[in-house]
Tab-separated table of C-alpha atoms in Angstrom:
chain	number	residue	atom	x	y	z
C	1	UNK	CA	-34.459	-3.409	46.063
C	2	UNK	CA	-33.513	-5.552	42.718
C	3	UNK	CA	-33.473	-9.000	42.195
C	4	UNK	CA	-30.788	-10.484	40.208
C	5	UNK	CA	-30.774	-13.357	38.405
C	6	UNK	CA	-28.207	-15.948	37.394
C	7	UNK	CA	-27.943	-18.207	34.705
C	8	UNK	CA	-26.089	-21.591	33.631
C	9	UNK	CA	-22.646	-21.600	34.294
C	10	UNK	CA	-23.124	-18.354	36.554
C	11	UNK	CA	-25.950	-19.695	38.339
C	12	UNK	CA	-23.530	-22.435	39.952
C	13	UNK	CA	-20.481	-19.660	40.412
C	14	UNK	CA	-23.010	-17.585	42.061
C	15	UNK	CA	-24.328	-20.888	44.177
C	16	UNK	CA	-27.694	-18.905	43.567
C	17	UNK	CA	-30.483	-18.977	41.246
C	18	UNK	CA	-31.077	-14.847	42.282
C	19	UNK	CA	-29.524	-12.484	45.176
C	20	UNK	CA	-31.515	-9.106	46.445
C	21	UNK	CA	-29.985	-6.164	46.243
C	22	UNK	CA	-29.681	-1.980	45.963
C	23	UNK	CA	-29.084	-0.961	43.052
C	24	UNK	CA	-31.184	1.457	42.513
C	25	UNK	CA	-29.047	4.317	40.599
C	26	UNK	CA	-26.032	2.041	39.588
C	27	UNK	CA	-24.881	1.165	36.278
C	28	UNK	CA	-25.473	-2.218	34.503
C	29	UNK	CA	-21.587	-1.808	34.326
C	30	UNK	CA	-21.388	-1.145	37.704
C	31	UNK	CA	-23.379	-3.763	39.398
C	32	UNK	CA	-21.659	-6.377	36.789
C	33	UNK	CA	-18.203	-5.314	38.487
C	34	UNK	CA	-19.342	-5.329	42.022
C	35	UNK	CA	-21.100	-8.703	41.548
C	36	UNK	CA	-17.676	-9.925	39.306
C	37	UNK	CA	-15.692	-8.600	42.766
C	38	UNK	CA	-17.749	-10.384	45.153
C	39	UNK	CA	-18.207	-13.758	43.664
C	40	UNK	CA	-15.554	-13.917	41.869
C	41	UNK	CA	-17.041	-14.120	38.470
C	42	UNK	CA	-14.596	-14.428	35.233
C	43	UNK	CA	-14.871	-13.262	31.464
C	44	UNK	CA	-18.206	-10.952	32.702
C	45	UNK	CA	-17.523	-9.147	29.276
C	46	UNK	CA	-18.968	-11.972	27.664
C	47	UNK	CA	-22.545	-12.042	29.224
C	48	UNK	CA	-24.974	-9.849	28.301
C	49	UNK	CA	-27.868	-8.558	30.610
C	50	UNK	CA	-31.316	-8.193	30.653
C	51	UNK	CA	-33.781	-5.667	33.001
C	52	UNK	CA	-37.450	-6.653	33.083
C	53	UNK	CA	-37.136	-9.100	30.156
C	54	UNK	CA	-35.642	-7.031	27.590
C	55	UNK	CA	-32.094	-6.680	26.348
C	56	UNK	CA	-29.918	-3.702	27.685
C	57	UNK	CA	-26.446	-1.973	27.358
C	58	UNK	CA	-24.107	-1.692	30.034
C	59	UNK	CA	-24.671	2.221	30.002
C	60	UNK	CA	-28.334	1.606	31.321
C	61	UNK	CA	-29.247	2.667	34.599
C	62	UNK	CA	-31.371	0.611	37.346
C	63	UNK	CA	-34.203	2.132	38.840
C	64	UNK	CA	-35.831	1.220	42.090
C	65	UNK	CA	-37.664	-2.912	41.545
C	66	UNK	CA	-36.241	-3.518	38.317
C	67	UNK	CA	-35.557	-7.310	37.660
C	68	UNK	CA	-32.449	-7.812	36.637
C	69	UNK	CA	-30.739	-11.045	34.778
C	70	UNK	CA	-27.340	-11.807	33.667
C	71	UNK	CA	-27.341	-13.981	30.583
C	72	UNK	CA	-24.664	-15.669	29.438
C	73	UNK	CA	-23.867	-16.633	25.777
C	74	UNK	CA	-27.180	-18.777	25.195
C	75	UNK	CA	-26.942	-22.601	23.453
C	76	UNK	CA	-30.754	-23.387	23.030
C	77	UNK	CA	-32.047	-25.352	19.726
Q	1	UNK	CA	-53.406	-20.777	21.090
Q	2	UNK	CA	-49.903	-20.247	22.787
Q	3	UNK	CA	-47.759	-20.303	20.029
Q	4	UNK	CA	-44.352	-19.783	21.989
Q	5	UNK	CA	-44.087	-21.699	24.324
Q	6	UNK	CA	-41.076	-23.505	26.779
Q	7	UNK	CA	-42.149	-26.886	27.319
Q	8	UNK	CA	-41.423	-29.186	30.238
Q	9	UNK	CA	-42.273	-32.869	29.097
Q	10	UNK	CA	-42.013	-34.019	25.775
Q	11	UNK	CA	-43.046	-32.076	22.517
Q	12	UNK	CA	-46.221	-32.944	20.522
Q	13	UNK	CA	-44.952	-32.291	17.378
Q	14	UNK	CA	-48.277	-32.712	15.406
Q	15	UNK	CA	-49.816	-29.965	17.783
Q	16	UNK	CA	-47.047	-27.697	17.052
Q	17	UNK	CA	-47.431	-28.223	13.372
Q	18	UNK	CA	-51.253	-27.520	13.529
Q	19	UNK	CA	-50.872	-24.160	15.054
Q	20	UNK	CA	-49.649	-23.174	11.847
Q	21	UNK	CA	-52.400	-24.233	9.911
Q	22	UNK	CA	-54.380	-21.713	7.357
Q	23	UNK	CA	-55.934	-21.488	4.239
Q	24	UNK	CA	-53.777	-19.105	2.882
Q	25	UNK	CA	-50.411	-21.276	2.943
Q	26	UNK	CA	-49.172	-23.626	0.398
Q	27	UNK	CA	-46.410	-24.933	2.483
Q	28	UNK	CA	-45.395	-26.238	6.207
Q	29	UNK	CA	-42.032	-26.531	6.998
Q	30	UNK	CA	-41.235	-28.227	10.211
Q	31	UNK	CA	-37.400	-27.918	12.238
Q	32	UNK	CA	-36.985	-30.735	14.583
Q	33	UNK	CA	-33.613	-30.264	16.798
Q	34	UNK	CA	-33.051	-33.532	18.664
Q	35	UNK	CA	-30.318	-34.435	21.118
Q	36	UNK	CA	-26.770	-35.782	19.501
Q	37	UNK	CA	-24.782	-38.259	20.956
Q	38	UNK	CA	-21.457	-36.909	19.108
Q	39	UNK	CA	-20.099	-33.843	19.617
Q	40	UNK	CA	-16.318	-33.649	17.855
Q	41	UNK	CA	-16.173	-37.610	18.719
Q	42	UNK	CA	-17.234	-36.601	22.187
Q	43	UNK	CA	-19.682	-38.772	23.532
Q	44	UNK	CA	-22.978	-37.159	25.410
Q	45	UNK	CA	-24.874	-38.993	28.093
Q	46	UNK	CA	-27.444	-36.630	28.648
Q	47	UNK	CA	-28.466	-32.970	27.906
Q	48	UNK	CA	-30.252	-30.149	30.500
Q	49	UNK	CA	-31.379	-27.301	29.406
Q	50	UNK	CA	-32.443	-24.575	31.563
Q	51	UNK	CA	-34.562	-21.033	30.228
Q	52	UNK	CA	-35.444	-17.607	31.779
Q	53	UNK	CA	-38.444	-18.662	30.948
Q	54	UNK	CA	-40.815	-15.734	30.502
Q	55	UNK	CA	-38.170	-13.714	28.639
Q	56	UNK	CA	-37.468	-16.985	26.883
Q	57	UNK	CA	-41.186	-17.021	25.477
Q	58	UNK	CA	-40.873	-12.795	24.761
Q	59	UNK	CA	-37.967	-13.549	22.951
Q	60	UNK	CA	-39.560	-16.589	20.882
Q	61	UNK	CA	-42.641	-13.879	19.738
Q	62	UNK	CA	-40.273	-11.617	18.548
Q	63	UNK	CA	-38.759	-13.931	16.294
Q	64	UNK	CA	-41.984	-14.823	15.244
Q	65	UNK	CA	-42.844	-11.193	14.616
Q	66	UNK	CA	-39.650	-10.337	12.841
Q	67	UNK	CA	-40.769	-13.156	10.600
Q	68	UNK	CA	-44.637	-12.181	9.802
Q	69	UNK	CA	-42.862	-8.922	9.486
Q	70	UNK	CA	-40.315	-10.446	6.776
Q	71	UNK	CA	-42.040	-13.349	4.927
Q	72	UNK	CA	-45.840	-11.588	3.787
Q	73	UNK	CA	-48.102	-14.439	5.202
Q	74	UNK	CA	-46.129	-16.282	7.329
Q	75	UNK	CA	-47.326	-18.060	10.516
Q	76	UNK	CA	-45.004	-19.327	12.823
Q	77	UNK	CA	-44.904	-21.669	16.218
Q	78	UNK	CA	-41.880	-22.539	18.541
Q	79	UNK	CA	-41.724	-25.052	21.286
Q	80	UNK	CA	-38.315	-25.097	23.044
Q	81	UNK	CA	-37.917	-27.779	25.604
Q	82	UNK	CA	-36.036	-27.596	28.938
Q	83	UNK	CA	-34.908	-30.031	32.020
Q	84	UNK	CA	-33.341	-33.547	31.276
Q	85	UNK	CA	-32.976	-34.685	27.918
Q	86	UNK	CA	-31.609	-38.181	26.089
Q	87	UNK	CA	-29.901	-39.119	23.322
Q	88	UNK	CA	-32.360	-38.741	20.322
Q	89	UNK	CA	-34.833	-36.305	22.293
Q	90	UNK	CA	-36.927	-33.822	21.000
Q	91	UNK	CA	-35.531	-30.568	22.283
Q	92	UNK	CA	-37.213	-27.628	19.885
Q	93	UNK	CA	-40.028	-28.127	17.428
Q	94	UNK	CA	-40.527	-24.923	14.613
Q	95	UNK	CA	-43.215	-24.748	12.379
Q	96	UNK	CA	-43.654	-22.144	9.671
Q	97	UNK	CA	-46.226	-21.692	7.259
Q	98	UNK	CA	-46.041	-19.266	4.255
Q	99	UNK	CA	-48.280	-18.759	0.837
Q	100	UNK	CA	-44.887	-20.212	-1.097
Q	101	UNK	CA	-42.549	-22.906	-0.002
Q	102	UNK	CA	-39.333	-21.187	-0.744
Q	103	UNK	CA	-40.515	-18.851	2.030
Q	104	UNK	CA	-41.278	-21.568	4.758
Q	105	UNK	CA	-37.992	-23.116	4.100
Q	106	UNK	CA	-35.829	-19.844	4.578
Q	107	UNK	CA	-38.156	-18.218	7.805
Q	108	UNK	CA	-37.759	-21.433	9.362
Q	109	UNK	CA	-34.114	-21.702	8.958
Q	110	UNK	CA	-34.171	-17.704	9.962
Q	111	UNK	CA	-35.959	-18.839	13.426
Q	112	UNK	CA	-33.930	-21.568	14.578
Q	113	UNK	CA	-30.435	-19.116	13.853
Q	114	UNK	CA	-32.286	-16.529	15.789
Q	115	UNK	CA	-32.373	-18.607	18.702
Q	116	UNK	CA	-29.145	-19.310	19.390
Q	117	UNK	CA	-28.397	-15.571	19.135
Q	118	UNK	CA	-31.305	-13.830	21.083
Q	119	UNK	CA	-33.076	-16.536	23.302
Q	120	UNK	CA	-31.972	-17.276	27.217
Q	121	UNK	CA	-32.032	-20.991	27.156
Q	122	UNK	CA	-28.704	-22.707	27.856
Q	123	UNK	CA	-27.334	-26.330	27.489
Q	124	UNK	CA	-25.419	-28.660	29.737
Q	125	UNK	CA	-23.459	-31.141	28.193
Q	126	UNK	CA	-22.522	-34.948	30.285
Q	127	UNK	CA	-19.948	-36.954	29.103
Q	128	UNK	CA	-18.871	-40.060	31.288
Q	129	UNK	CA	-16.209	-37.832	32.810
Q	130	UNK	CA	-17.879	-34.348	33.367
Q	131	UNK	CA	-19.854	-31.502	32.965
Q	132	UNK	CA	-19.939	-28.093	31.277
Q	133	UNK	CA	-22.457	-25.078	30.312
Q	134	UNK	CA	-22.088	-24.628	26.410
Q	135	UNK	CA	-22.128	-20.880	25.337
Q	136	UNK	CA	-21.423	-19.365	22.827
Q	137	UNK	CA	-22.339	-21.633	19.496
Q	138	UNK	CA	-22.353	-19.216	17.011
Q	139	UNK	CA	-18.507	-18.106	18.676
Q	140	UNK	CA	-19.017	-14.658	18.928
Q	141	UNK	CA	-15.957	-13.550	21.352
Q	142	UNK	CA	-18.171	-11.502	23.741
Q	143	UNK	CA	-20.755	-8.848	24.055
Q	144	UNK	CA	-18.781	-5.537	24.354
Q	145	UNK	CA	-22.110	-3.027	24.609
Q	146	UNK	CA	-23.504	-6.039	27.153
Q	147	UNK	CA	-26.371	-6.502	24.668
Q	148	UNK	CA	-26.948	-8.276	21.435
Q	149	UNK	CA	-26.152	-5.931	18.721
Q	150	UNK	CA	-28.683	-3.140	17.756
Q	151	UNK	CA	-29.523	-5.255	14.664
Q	152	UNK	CA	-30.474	-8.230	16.792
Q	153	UNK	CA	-32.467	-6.649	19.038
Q	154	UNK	CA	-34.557	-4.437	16.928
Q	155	UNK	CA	-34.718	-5.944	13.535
């Protein structure tokens, strides 16, 4: 299973701070779209994604217990 | 010594300032970013900010890094607050020292530009009549790789 996280304005789309889910084999692009689908998420070309604390593309694949976090353009300083 | 850290009450600016201490460096500059009450003649009750937290530290080391890396000597320390903040608050402290002070004054402009491109710590503005996440300062239209440019990420 994966966690996902969700951040700022996503975090109160979502309703969720993370959900748990298979995705295991999928995409980044891939899980971003199902996600997008089933919450209803807008403009997901503009947040960028992180697995296990580092930066990735959305060409990456999950494996099995990565932590996954979708990161929307930051604002911290 | 911690020397990235995400804070939860209120910065100690002096301790920030002594991490950065050594006998090697003829300057200390310091970066206070404080909480404005204008924004565009927009006026802010209160800030929160909000951080992945351990990948908001990782990220805060490897601006530090690309910086030893950059500026021969340097030290750095960041302290990024997060949770409520008010009008006037401290919300990030950076302290850089280098051999040279034409060196501590670019690195420490270099770390705080960094931030807003490569650190997951967002702001919530409150006016009197509402709410909203900001994104997006440095207006970059989106992320089409889903990622930070190569450049970012690496350099």
């Amino acid at each position: 299973m994966n966690k996902v996280l969700f951040f700022a304005h996503l975090r109160d789309a979502v309703g969720e701070e993370y959900v748990t889910v298979d995705a295991s084999g999928k995409t980044v692009a891939e899980l971003k779209a199902d996600l997008a689908a089933k919450y209803d998420l807008a403009r997901m070309e503009t947040i960028m994604t992180a697995i296990n604390e580092e930066f990735v593309s959305n060409d990456e694949v999950i494996a099995e217990g990565d932590e996954i976090a979708f990161i929307p353009p930051v604002s911290g300083g | 010594m911690k020397f990235y850290e995400i804070a939860k009450e209120p910065i100690n600016i002096q301790s920030v300032i002594d991490k950065v201490v050594q006998r090697e460096a003829g300057a200390i500059t310091t970066f206070i970013g404080t909480v404005r009450e204008l924004t565009d003649g927009k006026k802010t009750l209160f800030l929160v900010y909000e951080a992945y937290e351990a990948m908001a530290v990782k990220k805060l080391a490897q601006i530090g890094a690309e910086i030893e890396q950059r500026w021969q000597g340097a030290r750095v320390a960041i302290t990024h607050r997060v949770g409520r903040l008010d009008i006037m608050d401290v919300a990030v402290v950076i302290a850089v020292s280098t051999p040279h002070r034409a060196d501590a004054y670019e690195a420490n402009r270099y770390a705080i530009e960094r931030i807003k491109e490569i650190v997951p710590i967002w702001k919530k503005e409150h006016w009197e009549n509402g709410e909203e996440w900001v994104g997006n300062q440095l207006e970059t239209v989106a992320y089409p790789s889903g990622k930070p440019e190569a450049g970012d990420i690496n350099e």
